[in-house]
Amino acid sequence: MKREDALEYHARGRPGKIAVVPTKPLANQRDLALAYSPGVAEPCREIEANPDTAYQYTARGNLVAVVTNGTAVLGLGNIGALAGKPVMEGKGNLFKQFADIDVFDLEVGSERPEDVIRFCQLLEPTVGGINLEDIRAPECFHIEEELRRTMNIPVFHDDQHGTAIISGAALLNALEIVGKDIAKVRVVFSGAGAAAISTAEHYVQLGVKREHILMCDRTGVIYKGRAGDMDRYKARFAVDTPHRTLADAIRGADVFVGLSAAGALSGDMVRAMGPKPIIFALANPNPEILPHEVRAVRDDAIVATGRSDYPNQINNVLCFPFIFRGALDVRATTINEEMKMAATRALAALAKEDVPDSVAQLYGLTSVKFGPDYLIPFPFDPRALLWVAPAVAWAAIATGVARLAVDREEYRESLEHRLGRVRGIMRGIINRAQADPKRVVFPEGEDPRILKAAQIIVDEGIAQPILLGRPPRVREIAAKHGVSLDGIELVDPGTSPNRDRYAAFLFECRQRKGLSLAEAEQRLYKGVYFGSVMVAIGDADAIVGGIGKHYPETVRPALEVIGAHHVTRLASGMYMLVFEKHVVFCGDTTVNIDPTAEQVAQIAISAAGLVANFGQVPRVAMVSFSNFGSVKHPQAQKMAEAVRIVRERRPALIVDGEMQADVAFDQIELAARYPFARLKEPANILIFPNLSAGNIAYKLLTKLGGATAVGPILAGMAHPVHVLEQNADVQDVVNMAAVAVIDAQWRVRTTSGSYVPVGTTAETAVPSPTPANPPTATASAGSR
C-alpha cells in the first residue's frame, strides 16, 4: 500500500470518510416548521417529561461516540488527538457499514485521564454508547473502569476487549480441534499492553488457569518480585517462575498469543512448543511470525493472524459493531463480562455451522469447513450480525442491565432488514478474483488511471495486468504519477513479435467480411484490436477497455474478433447497481436496441448466470408498463412470451412478468394482488423490453437514485470482454478487472475447446438465428 494511495483515498471528493446524513425531509416550509421552530418544541417537552422518549424522538439510541486522545494510535504511538482523527473516522465507517450504527468521532485534546473521563461523562445525554479507542495503557484501564462505574450507557474499549473476544472464540475452537483441556493448557503472551492484559483476563474467564499464563513485555517475563516496568494491571499476571525470556517461557507451551511486534517469535521457539501448538500471531501489519514460517518447522500447528491474506483472521470488526448493536437495541446500561462472553461463544458456535456457498464465494472458495484453517467466521460473513448481536442482547437482558426487552424472532428479522445482503459484495468479488488471478489486458495502457489501477491490481493480487502501449511512454507516465510497474507486463502493439501471428488470425476471422491482410496488420496498431486478438488466441484471459472512448469503439472490435458465444449467439450489456441495502442487475442496457422475445429470454438467462457467478440467487423480473396481461400491447406481450421461453429452458430459475418495475420490488403487493407470482422476494435482476428503457433506467438510478454502477458487463461473449465508462476512475477500473477475472474463472471448457459462461449450456441456451444487431447498430445503441 503506497503512501500516495492512502492520502488520495482520504482526500478524494468530500474530504474524510464520514458525513452526517439527514433522515427526515426538509423540502418545504412545513418540513422546516416541523424540523425546527416551532414544531421541534414538542419532542423537547416530551423528553423533559420522560427522558426515555429521547430514544423515540432523537437519534441517541443509534449513536455511538468514538473517543480518543491519540496517545496510542495503531502502531504510530502518541501522535496526538488531531492526527488520530483519520483512524476514528475509519472506525465510524466500520460501525455504519457492519452494524448500521451512526458515529460521532471525538478527539480529545488532553493526555490527562481525568479530562477524558469528564469529557465522556458530559456526553451521556448525547449518545447511546461510547467506544474508547487508541488510548495508551495503563491509563486506558482506569478511564474505562471509571466511566463504567459512573455512567449508565455502554462504554467499551475495543483495543482491550475486541481482540480478547474474537481470539477467545478462536481459542475455544482450536482447543476442540487439537483435543486439549482449556483448564490444563499453558499460554504464553508476547506483549503486555491493553489488548494483551484484557485478552489474558478473558481467557481466565473462559477457563484458562491464571497460574498457567506467562506474560512477557519488552523487559521479559513478568514474574513476582520484578522491580522494573510494572503496574497493578501487569501485576495480576506476575507468577513464580524461573523463566526470564520469551524463549524460556515458550518451551513446552500449548498456546502462543502475540500482541507485540513482527519477528518476536522465531522458528526455534515454535519448534520448542508442546505438541499441536496453537499460535495467534496478531501484531499488525506484520505478525510475530508468518504462517509459512511456522509450517517450515511444525506441521501440527494451528495458526491465526490479524491479516486477511492468511486463514483465521482475527479482526476486531467481528466484534465491536455487533457488541454495540446488541447493547443499543436493548438500551443496556453497560457492557458486562457476560455480554462479552456471549459474543465469544456466539462467534465460536457460528464457525461450526455449515458455511453458505454465498459466503464461501465472497472469499473465492468453493467450500469452507470448520477446522484448522477455519476457526472463526470471516469478517464479511453477514451471519455474524445475526449471531453476535442477539447473543449480546439476550445476555444483557438475562443479567438485568437491559432497559428494553425484545422478541427473539422479531429482533433477528429486524437485523436482517437493517443491512440487507449488499454489504461487502464488491469486496467479495475481489476476494474471489484473488483466489485465482487471470491475465487481463488493458488496451489503454498509457492512461494514468489504468496505470494506477494496474498497480493496485498487482498489489492486491486480483489479476496479472497486461498494458498495451509504447513502453517508454508508459514508463514516463508511470514515473510522473509515482506508479510502480513491478508485476505489470508491457506490450507494444506496434513492435510485438506476435504481430504476424495476430494479423494472420485477424485476417482469417474477417477475410470474408472484406478485410485484407494488410488491413488486418494496420488494425493491430489499435490497442483494442490487438488486445481482442490476444484474448481470442489465448494469450490473455480477458480484456477490459474503453476508458476515454465511446462505447462502440471498444465493443465493435471485440464483436468482430471475439464475437458472441456459439451457443448463446447473443451478446448483451449489464450494469450492477449497488444501493445502500440492495443490489440490482439491469439488462440489456448497452447492446440490443429492440430484442425479440427469444432474445429477451437469452438476455435473462445470461444475466441469471452472471448473477449466480457473483454469489447471488437470481430473481428475474421482466419489466414492462403492464402487470401480468393488464395491458394488451405487443411490447408487454413480448415480455410475457420471454418469461414462457425462459421457464421452458430454465425451469428452476425464479423469473416472472411481465410486471411494472415497482411491483418487482413490492413483496406485499405481489402476494396480495398476484398470489400466483413466483417472485416471493424483491427481484435482483430487471430485464427491460428494449435498449431505450434499460439505458434510461440505469442512468436515472445512478444519477437520481444514488446507486453506484459497476459496468457495463458484457454477457454472452465467447471470451470475457468488459467495457469501462469513458470517465471511469481508478476504483472503477479495479472493480471491472475483478469482474473480468471472475468471468474468466467461471468459464468451463467444452469438448470443442470453446468457453461456455456458467449458467448457460447447450440445453438451456436460447437459439438465435442471427445476431440481434450488427456492430453498426450496436455502435449507435451503446453510447454512454
Short mmCIF file of C-alpha atoms in Angstrom, two decimals, residues 28-465:
data_model
loop_
_atom_site.label_atom_id
_atom_site.label_comp_id
_atom_site.label_asym_id
_atom_site.label_seq_id
_atom_site.Cartn_x
_atom_site.Cartn_y
_atom_site.Cartn_z
CA ASN A 28 -40.81 22.94 2.12
CA GLN A 29 -41.93 25.44 4.76
CA ARG A 30 -43.98 22.81 6.62
CA ASP A 31 -40.99 20.50 6.91
CA LEU A 32 -38.90 23.39 8.21
CA ALA A 33 -41.53 24.21 10.84
CA LEU A 34 -41.61 20.57 11.96
CA ALA A 35 -37.85 20.04 11.95
CA TYR A 36 -37.07 23.24 13.80
CA SER A 37 -39.07 26.02 15.39
CA PRO A 38 -41.90 25.81 16.34
CA GLY A 39 -42.50 22.06 15.84
CA VAL A 40 -39.27 20.87 17.46
CA ALA A 41 -40.54 22.15 20.80
CA GLU A 42 -42.98 19.25 21.09
CA PRO A 43 -40.42 16.41 21.28
CA CYS A 44 -38.37 18.61 23.64
CA ARG A 45 -41.33 18.79 26.02
CA GLU A 46 -41.90 15.04 25.77
CA ILE A 47 -38.25 14.27 26.57
CA GLU A 48 -38.27 16.69 29.50
CA ALA A 49 -41.29 14.87 30.93
CA ASN A 50 -39.98 11.39 30.14
CA PRO A 51 -36.25 11.13 29.30
CA ASP A 52 -36.68 7.66 27.79
CA THR A 53 -38.62 9.18 24.90
CA ALA A 54 -35.28 10.56 23.64
CA TYR A 55 -34.88 7.10 22.10
CA GLN A 56 -38.15 7.65 20.22
CA TYR A 57 -37.67 11.23 19.06
CA THR A 58 -33.89 11.53 18.56
CA ALA A 59 -31.00 9.54 17.10
CA ARG A 60 -29.47 8.88 20.51
CA GLY A 61 -30.37 5.19 20.53
CA ASN A 62 -28.33 4.52 17.39
CA LEU A 63 -25.45 6.89 18.09
CA VAL A 64 -22.02 5.97 19.44
CA ALA A 65 -19.16 8.34 20.30
CA VAL A 66 -15.73 7.07 19.24
CA VAL A 67 -13.41 8.86 21.67
CA THR A 68 -9.62 9.07 21.69
CA ASN A 69 -6.85 11.29 22.94
CA GLY A 70 -4.39 9.95 20.36
CA THR A 71 -1.87 8.55 22.85
CA ALA A 72 -1.62 5.05 21.30
CA VAL A 73 -2.76 5.23 17.68
CA LEU A 74 -2.27 1.94 15.84
CA GLY A 75 1.47 1.31 15.66
CA LEU A 76 2.20 5.04 15.44
CA GLY A 77 2.25 5.69 19.17
CA ASN A 78 1.44 9.03 20.77
CA ILE A 79 0.73 11.17 17.72
CA GLY A 80 -1.91 13.38 19.33
CA ALA A 81 -5.68 13.71 19.07
CA LEU A 82 -5.85 15.52 15.74
CA ALA A 83 -3.50 13.11 13.96
CA GLY A 84 -5.62 10.22 15.20
CA LYS A 85 -8.79 11.58 13.59
CA PRO A 86 -8.49 9.51 10.35
CA VAL A 87 -8.49 6.33 12.44
CA MET A 88 -11.58 7.41 14.35
CA GLU A 89 -13.39 8.27 11.12
CA GLY A 90 -12.45 4.83 9.84
CA LYS A 91 -13.91 3.29 12.96
CA GLY A 92 -17.11 5.22 12.36
CA ASN A 93 -17.23 3.91 8.81
CA LEU A 94 -16.96 0.32 10.06
CA PHE A 95 -19.69 0.86 12.65
CA LYS A 96 -22.01 2.07 9.89
CA GLN A 97 -21.11 -0.49 7.26
CA PHE A 98 -21.25 -3.54 9.51
CA ALA A 99 -24.00 -2.67 12.00
CA ASP A 100 -25.77 0.47 10.71
CA ILE A 101 -24.66 2.42 13.80
CA ASP A 102 -24.11 6.18 13.48
CA VAL A 103 -20.95 7.67 14.95
CA PHE A 104 -19.55 10.97 16.13
CA ASP A 105 -15.75 10.73 16.19
CA LEU A 106 -14.46 12.90 19.04
CA GLU A 107 -10.77 13.63 19.52
CA VAL A 108 -9.97 14.98 23.00
CA GLY A 109 -7.04 17.37 23.19
CA SER A 110 -5.69 16.20 26.52
CA GLU A 111 -3.49 13.37 27.75
CA ARG A 112 -4.85 13.64 31.29
CA PRO A 113 -7.13 10.67 32.10
CA GLU A 114 -9.33 12.92 34.25
CA ASP A 115 -10.07 15.15 31.25
CA VAL A 116 -11.05 12.20 29.07
CA ILE A 117 -13.24 10.83 31.85
CA ARG A 118 -15.02 14.13 32.40
CA PHE A 119 -15.45 14.72 28.69
CA CYS A 120 -17.14 11.32 28.23
CA GLN A 121 -19.34 11.80 31.27
CA LEU A 122 -20.66 15.06 29.81
CA LEU A 123 -21.57 13.23 26.59
CA GLU A 124 -24.09 10.92 28.23
CA PRO A 125 -27.19 12.91 27.18
CA THR A 126 -25.97 12.90 23.56
CA VAL A 127 -25.04 9.32 22.72
CA GLY A 128 -26.24 5.79 23.36
CA GLY A 129 -22.74 4.40 23.93
CA ILE A 130 -19.03 5.23 23.99
CA ASN A 131 -16.27 3.35 22.17
CA LEU A 132 -12.86 4.25 23.61
CA GLU A 133 -10.08 3.99 21.08
CA ASP A 134 -6.30 4.27 20.90
CA ILE A 135 -5.65 5.37 24.49
CA ARG A 136 -2.40 4.17 25.97
CA ALA A 137 -2.03 1.71 28.82
CA PRO A 138 -2.31 1.78 31.75
CA GLU A 139 -4.45 4.97 31.60
CA CYS A 140 -6.99 3.21 29.36
CA PHE A 141 -7.83 0.73 32.13
CA HIS A 142 -8.50 3.48 34.66
CA ILE A 143 -10.55 5.52 32.18
CA GLU A 144 -12.80 2.62 31.22
CA GLU A 145 -13.25 1.44 34.81
CA GLU A 146 -14.26 4.90 35.99
CA LEU A 147 -16.65 5.50 33.11
CA ARG A 148 -18.32 2.12 33.57
CA ARG A 149 -18.72 2.91 37.28
CA THR A 150 -20.24 6.35 36.80
CA MET A 151 -22.22 6.16 33.55
CA ASN A 152 -25.47 4.46 32.56
CA ILE A 153 -24.66 3.81 28.91
CA PRO A 154 -22.36 1.15 27.40
CA VAL A 155 -18.64 2.01 27.49
CA PHE A 156 -16.26 -0.32 25.66
CA HIS A 157 -12.53 -0.04 24.95
CA ASP A 158 -12.21 -2.02 21.73
CA ASP A 159 -8.41 -2.17 21.83
CA GLN A 160 -8.73 -4.18 25.03
CA HIS A 161 -11.80 -6.30 24.53
CA GLY A 162 -12.19 -6.77 20.78
CA THR A 163 -9.09 -8.92 20.39
CA ALA A 164 -9.96 -10.74 23.60
CA ILE A 165 -13.46 -11.67 22.46
CA ILE A 166 -12.50 -12.82 18.95
CA SER A 167 -9.30 -14.63 19.85
CA GLY A 168 -11.23 -16.24 22.70
CA ALA A 169 -13.61 -17.76 20.14
CA ALA A 170 -10.65 -18.95 18.09
CA LEU A 171 -9.03 -20.43 21.22
CA LEU A 172 -12.12 -22.43 22.15
CA ASN A 173 -12.38 -23.90 18.66
CA ALA A 174 -8.65 -24.54 18.28
CA LEU A 175 -8.56 -26.41 21.58
CA GLU A 176 -11.51 -28.51 20.45
CA ILE A 177 -9.70 -29.40 17.23
CA VAL A 178 -6.44 -30.41 18.95
CA GLY A 179 -8.28 -32.14 21.79
CA LYS A 180 -6.84 -30.19 24.71
CA ASP A 181 -8.49 -29.20 28.01
CA ILE A 182 -8.63 -25.44 28.49
CA ALA A 183 -8.01 -25.86 32.23
CA LYS A 184 -4.69 -27.61 31.55
CA VAL A 185 -3.13 -25.64 28.70
CA ARG A 186 -0.15 -23.34 29.20
CA VAL A 187 -0.46 -19.97 27.47
CA VAL A 188 2.38 -17.55 26.71
CA PHE A 189 1.75 -13.90 25.80
CA SER A 190 4.21 -11.72 23.92
CA GLY A 191 3.14 -8.18 24.80
CA ALA A 192 1.62 -6.74 27.95
CA GLY A 193 -0.36 -3.77 26.69
CA ALA A 194 -4.08 -3.15 26.87
CA ALA A 195 -5.03 -5.86 24.38
CA ALA A 196 -2.76 -8.49 25.94
CA ILE A 197 -3.89 -7.91 29.52
CA SER A 198 -7.57 -7.83 28.58
CA THR A 199 -7.18 -10.95 26.42
CA ALA A 200 -5.46 -12.82 29.23
CA GLU A 201 -8.25 -11.85 31.63
CA HIS A 202 -10.84 -13.02 29.12
CA TYR A 203 -9.04 -16.36 28.75
CA VAL A 204 -9.21 -16.77 32.51
CA GLN A 205 -12.97 -16.23 32.30
CA LEU A 206 -13.08 -18.90 29.58
CA GLY A 207 -11.30 -21.42 31.81
CA VAL A 208 -7.55 -20.94 31.45
CA LYS A 209 -5.85 -21.12 34.86
CA ARG A 210 -4.25 -17.79 35.77
CA GLU A 211 -1.17 -19.60 37.01
CA HIS A 212 -0.83 -21.24 33.58
CA ILE A 213 -0.32 -17.87 31.87
CA LEU A 214 3.14 -16.40 31.33
CA MET A 215 3.18 -12.82 30.06
CA CYS A 216 6.22 -11.16 28.52
CA ASP A 217 6.83 -7.49 27.81
CA ARG A 218 9.86 -5.61 26.49
CA THR A 219 11.75 -6.39 29.70
CA GLY A 220 10.99 -10.10 29.61
CA VAL A 221 8.78 -12.42 31.63
CA ILE A 222 6.52 -10.75 34.22
CA TYR A 223 7.34 -12.58 37.44
CA LYS A 224 6.68 -12.00 41.11
CA GLY A 225 9.17 -9.63 42.62
CA ARG A 226 10.15 -7.97 39.34
CA ALA A 227 11.03 -4.37 40.16
CA GLY A 228 11.09 -2.51 36.85
CA ASP A 229 8.38 -1.61 34.34
CA MET A 230 5.44 -2.85 36.42
CA ASP A 231 1.94 -1.59 37.18
CA ARG A 232 -1.05 -3.04 39.01
CA TYR A 233 -2.52 -4.46 35.81
CA LYS A 234 0.62 -6.35 34.85
CA ALA A 235 0.95 -7.47 38.46
CA ARG A 236 -2.18 -9.61 38.07
CA PHE A 237 -0.11 -11.93 35.85
CA ALA A 238 3.11 -11.98 37.84
CA VAL A 239 3.89 -15.61 38.69
CA ASP A 240 6.59 -17.57 40.47
CA THR A 241 8.77 -18.82 37.62
CA PRO A 242 12.46 -19.20 36.83
CA HIS A 243 11.82 -18.11 33.23
CA ARG A 244 13.06 -14.67 32.28
CA THR A 245 12.78 -14.51 28.47
CA LEU A 246 10.18 -15.38 25.86
CA ALA A 247 12.44 -18.18 24.60
CA ASP A 248 12.46 -19.67 28.10
CA ALA A 249 8.71 -19.25 28.60
CA ILE A 250 7.70 -20.78 25.28
CA ARG A 251 9.26 -24.18 25.90
CA GLY A 252 6.50 -26.77 26.09
CA ALA A 253 3.73 -24.15 25.85
CA ASP A 254 0.42 -25.08 24.25
CA VAL A 255 -0.66 -21.60 23.13
CA PHE A 256 1.21 -18.51 21.98
CA VAL A 257 -0.59 -15.16 21.80
CA GLY A 258 1.38 -12.40 20.11
CA LEU A 259 0.34 -8.80 20.65
CA SER A 260 3.78 -7.29 20.31
CA ALA A 261 5.93 -6.83 17.21
CA ALA A 262 6.93 -8.51 13.96
CA GLY A 263 9.53 -11.23 14.30
CA ALA A 264 9.10 -11.68 18.06
CA LEU A 265 8.57 -15.45 17.64
CA SER A 266 11.26 -17.46 15.91
CA GLY A 267 11.14 -20.85 14.24
CA ASP A 268 13.26 -22.29 17.04
CA MET A 269 10.73 -21.09 19.60
CA VAL A 270 7.89 -22.71 17.65
CA ARG A 271 9.89 -25.92 17.48
CA ALA A 272 10.22 -25.84 21.28
CA MET A 273 6.46 -25.61 21.91
CA GLY A 274 4.37 -28.56 23.01
CA PRO A 275 2.53 -30.93 20.64
CA LYS A 276 -0.15 -29.46 18.38
CA PRO A 277 0.66 -25.86 19.32
CA ILE A 278 -1.80 -23.00 18.80
CA ILE A 279 -0.17 -19.80 17.57
CA PHE A 280 -2.03 -16.49 17.45
CA ALA A 281 0.45 -14.05 15.88
CA LEU A 282 -1.65 -10.88 15.99
CA ALA A 283 0.79 -7.98 15.59
CA ASN A 284 -0.26 -5.70 12.72
CA PRO A 285 0.56 -5.17 9.95
CA ASN A 286 3.29 -7.81 10.26
CA PRO A 287 2.76 -10.68 12.72
CA GLU A 288 5.27 -12.10 15.19
CA ILE A 289 5.77 -14.98 12.77
CA LEU A 290 4.25 -15.71 9.38
CA PRO A 291 2.20 -18.88 8.82
CA HIS A 292 4.60 -20.32 6.26
CA GLU A 293 7.46 -19.84 8.72
CA VAL A 294 5.52 -21.90 11.26
CA ARG A 295 4.83 -24.58 8.66
CA ALA A 296 8.53 -24.78 7.90
CA VAL A 297 9.22 -26.16 11.38
CA ARG A 298 5.87 -27.62 12.52
CA ASP A 299 3.16 -29.38 10.52
CA ASP A 300 0.90 -29.86 13.54
CA ALA A 301 0.40 -26.19 14.44
CA ILE A 302 -2.78 -24.12 14.14
CA VAL A 303 -2.03 -20.52 13.18
CA ALA A 304 -4.11 -17.33 13.24
CA THR A 305 -3.05 -13.79 12.38
CA GLY A 306 -4.64 -10.37 12.08
CA ARG A 307 -4.17 -10.35 8.30
CA SER A 308 -6.73 -11.01 5.60
CA ASP A 309 -4.31 -12.82 3.29
CA TYR A 310 -3.99 -15.84 5.61
CA PRO A 311 -6.60 -18.18 7.09
CA ASN A 312 -8.05 -17.46 10.54
CA GLN A 313 -8.04 -13.67 10.50
CA ILE A 314 -8.66 -12.29 14.00
CA ASN A 315 -10.15 -8.94 13.10
CA ASN A 316 -11.89 -6.68 15.62
CA VAL A 317 -14.59 -5.85 13.08
CA LEU A 318 -16.11 -9.23 14.02
CA CYS A 319 -16.79 -7.80 17.47
CA PHE A 320 -17.30 -4.12 18.20
CA PRO A 321 -20.09 -3.33 15.69
CA PHE A 322 -22.16 -6.29 16.83
CA ILE A 323 -21.47 -5.83 20.56
CA PHE A 324 -22.78 -2.27 20.33
CA ARG A 325 -25.67 -3.27 18.07
CA GLY A 326 -26.96 -5.72 20.66
CA ALA A 327 -26.30 -3.36 23.58
CA LEU A 328 -28.01 -0.36 21.93
CA ASP A 329 -31.04 -2.33 20.83
CA VAL A 330 -31.91 -3.32 24.41
CA ARG A 331 -30.73 0.04 25.82
CA ALA A 332 -28.15 -1.64 28.01
CA THR A 333 -26.63 0.42 30.80
CA THR A 334 -23.24 -1.25 30.44
CA ILE A 335 -21.32 -3.95 28.57
CA ASN A 336 -20.57 -6.56 31.20
CA GLU A 337 -18.47 -9.71 31.21
CA GLU A 338 -21.47 -11.89 30.44
CA MET A 339 -22.15 -9.91 27.25
CA LYS A 340 -18.52 -10.25 26.16
CA MET A 341 -18.61 -13.96 26.90
CA ALA A 342 -21.83 -14.31 24.91
CA ALA A 343 -20.14 -12.69 21.91
CA THR A 344 -17.18 -15.07 22.16
CA ARG A 345 -19.36 -18.16 22.34
CA ALA A 346 -21.61 -16.95 19.52
CA LEU A 347 -18.62 -16.50 17.21
CA ALA A 348 -17.22 -19.88 18.20
CA ALA A 349 -20.57 -21.55 17.53
CA LEU A 350 -21.09 -19.81 14.20
CA ALA A 351 -17.77 -21.16 12.90
CA LYS A 352 -19.10 -24.70 13.34
CA GLU A 353 -22.19 -24.06 11.25
CA ASP A 354 -22.29 -25.00 7.58
CA VAL A 355 -20.95 -22.06 5.63
CA PRO A 356 -23.35 -20.98 2.84
CA ASP A 357 -21.95 -21.05 -0.67
CA SER A 358 -22.67 -17.33 -0.93
CA VAL A 359 -20.29 -16.65 1.96
CA ALA A 360 -17.59 -19.00 0.67
CA GLN A 361 -17.81 -17.37 -2.75
CA LEU A 362 -17.21 -13.95 -1.20
CA TYR A 363 -13.72 -15.23 -0.40
CA GLY A 364 -13.16 -17.09 -3.67
CA LEU A 365 -13.62 -20.50 -2.05
CA THR A 366 -15.75 -23.40 -3.23
CA SER A 367 -16.37 -24.78 0.25
CA VAL A 368 -15.44 -23.93 3.82
CA LYS A 369 -15.50 -26.34 6.75
CA PHE A 370 -14.75 -25.93 10.44
CA GLY A 371 -11.16 -27.00 11.04
CA PRO A 372 -7.56 -25.80 11.49
CA ASP A 373 -7.90 -23.25 8.67
CA TYR A 374 -11.35 -22.03 9.67
CA LEU A 375 -11.57 -21.34 13.40
CA ILE A 376 -13.71 -18.21 13.31
CA PRO A 377 -16.15 -16.65 10.83
CA PHE A 378 -15.00 -14.39 8.04
CA PRO A 379 -15.29 -10.62 8.67
CA PHE A 380 -17.66 -10.23 5.71
CA ASP A 381 -19.92 -13.10 6.75
CA PRO A 382 -23.33 -11.38 7.06
CA ARG A 383 -24.43 -14.02 9.58
CA ALA A 384 -22.10 -12.57 12.24
CA LEU A 385 -24.52 -9.72 12.89
CA LEU A 386 -27.39 -12.20 13.27
CA TRP A 387 -25.49 -14.36 15.76
CA VAL A 388 -23.47 -11.94 17.85
CA ALA A 389 -25.89 -9.02 18.33
CA PRO A 390 -28.76 -11.24 19.59
CA ALA A 391 -26.40 -13.17 21.89
CA VAL A 392 -25.21 -9.89 23.41
CA ALA A 393 -28.78 -8.60 23.72
CA TRP A 394 -30.00 -11.78 25.46
CA ALA A 395 -27.05 -11.67 27.86
CA ALA A 396 -27.88 -8.06 28.73
CA ILE A 397 -31.50 -8.99 29.40
CA ALA A 398 -30.53 -12.07 31.43
CA THR A 399 -28.13 -10.13 33.65
CA GLY A 400 -30.52 -7.25 34.29
CA VAL A 401 -28.63 -4.47 32.53
CA ALA A 402 -31.15 -4.07 29.68
CA ARG A 403 -33.87 -1.45 29.87
CA LEU A 404 -35.81 -2.87 26.93
CA ALA A 405 -36.88 -6.43 26.17
CA VAL A 406 -37.07 -7.62 22.57
CA ASP A 407 -38.72 -10.60 20.92
CA ARG A 408 -36.08 -13.04 19.66
CA GLU A 409 -37.53 -13.72 16.22
CA GLU A 410 -38.65 -10.16 15.60
CA TYR A 411 -35.23 -8.90 16.61
CA ARG A 412 -33.38 -11.23 14.24
CA GLU A 413 -35.73 -10.22 11.44
CA SER A 414 -35.08 -6.54 12.15
CA LEU A 415 -31.34 -7.19 11.91
CA GLU A 416 -31.84 -8.97 8.58
CA HIS A 417 -33.58 -5.92 7.17
CA ARG A 418 -31.22 -3.38 8.72
CA LEU A 419 -28.31 -4.07 6.38
CA GLY A 420 -29.77 -6.24 3.66
CA ARG A 421 -27.37 -8.50 1.75
CA VAL A 422 -25.39 -5.90 -0.14
CA ARG A 423 -22.60 -5.35 2.40
CA GLY A 424 -19.25 -6.33 1.01
CA ILE A 425 -20.45 -7.54 -2.39
CA MET A 426 -17.64 -5.79 -4.25
CA ARG A 427 -15.14 -6.90 -1.63
CA GLY A 428 -16.41 -10.43 -2.11
CA ILE A 429 -15.92 -10.21 -5.87
CA ILE A 430 -12.35 -9.01 -5.33
CA ASN A 431 -11.68 -11.80 -2.83
CA ARG A 432 -12.83 -14.39 -5.35
CA ALA A 433 -10.66 -12.85 -8.04
CA GLN A 434 -7.64 -13.06 -5.71
CA ALA A 435 -8.17 -16.80 -5.29
CA ASP A 436 -7.29 -17.45 -8.95
CA PRO A 437 -5.93 -14.36 -10.73
CA LYS A 438 -6.14 -14.28 -14.53
CA ARG A 439 -4.33 -12.36 -17.26
CA VAL A 440 -6.26 -9.19 -18.07
CA VAL A 441 -5.21 -6.98 -20.98
CA PHE A 442 -5.86 -3.22 -20.91
CA PRO A 443 -5.75 -1.54 -24.36
CA GLU A 444 -5.38 1.99 -22.92
CA GLY A 445 -2.10 1.24 -21.14
CA GLU A 446 -0.84 4.81 -21.35
CA ASP A 447 -3.76 6.30 -19.41
CA PRO A 448 -2.71 7.29 -15.86
CA ARG A 449 -5.92 5.80 -14.42
CA ILE A 450 -5.12 2.44 -15.97
CA LEU A 451 -1.56 2.60 -14.64
CA LYS A 452 -2.69 3.42 -11.11
CA ALA A 453 -5.33 0.70 -11.22
CA ALA A 454 -2.82 -1.83 -12.53
CA GLN A 455 -0.57 -1.22 -9.55
CA ILE A 456 -3.50 -1.78 -7.16
CA ILE A 457 -4.47 -4.91 -9.09
CA VAL A 458 -0.95 -6.29 -8.65
CA ASP A 459 -0.66 -5.20 -5.01
CA GLU A 460 -3.96 -6.89 -4.13
CA GLY A 461 -3.32 -9.97 -6.27
CA ILE A 462 -6.53 -9.50 -8.28
CA ALA A 463 -5.11 -10.18 -11.75
CA GLN A 464 -1.99 -10.25 -13.88
CA PRO A 465 -2.31 -6.97 -15.83
#
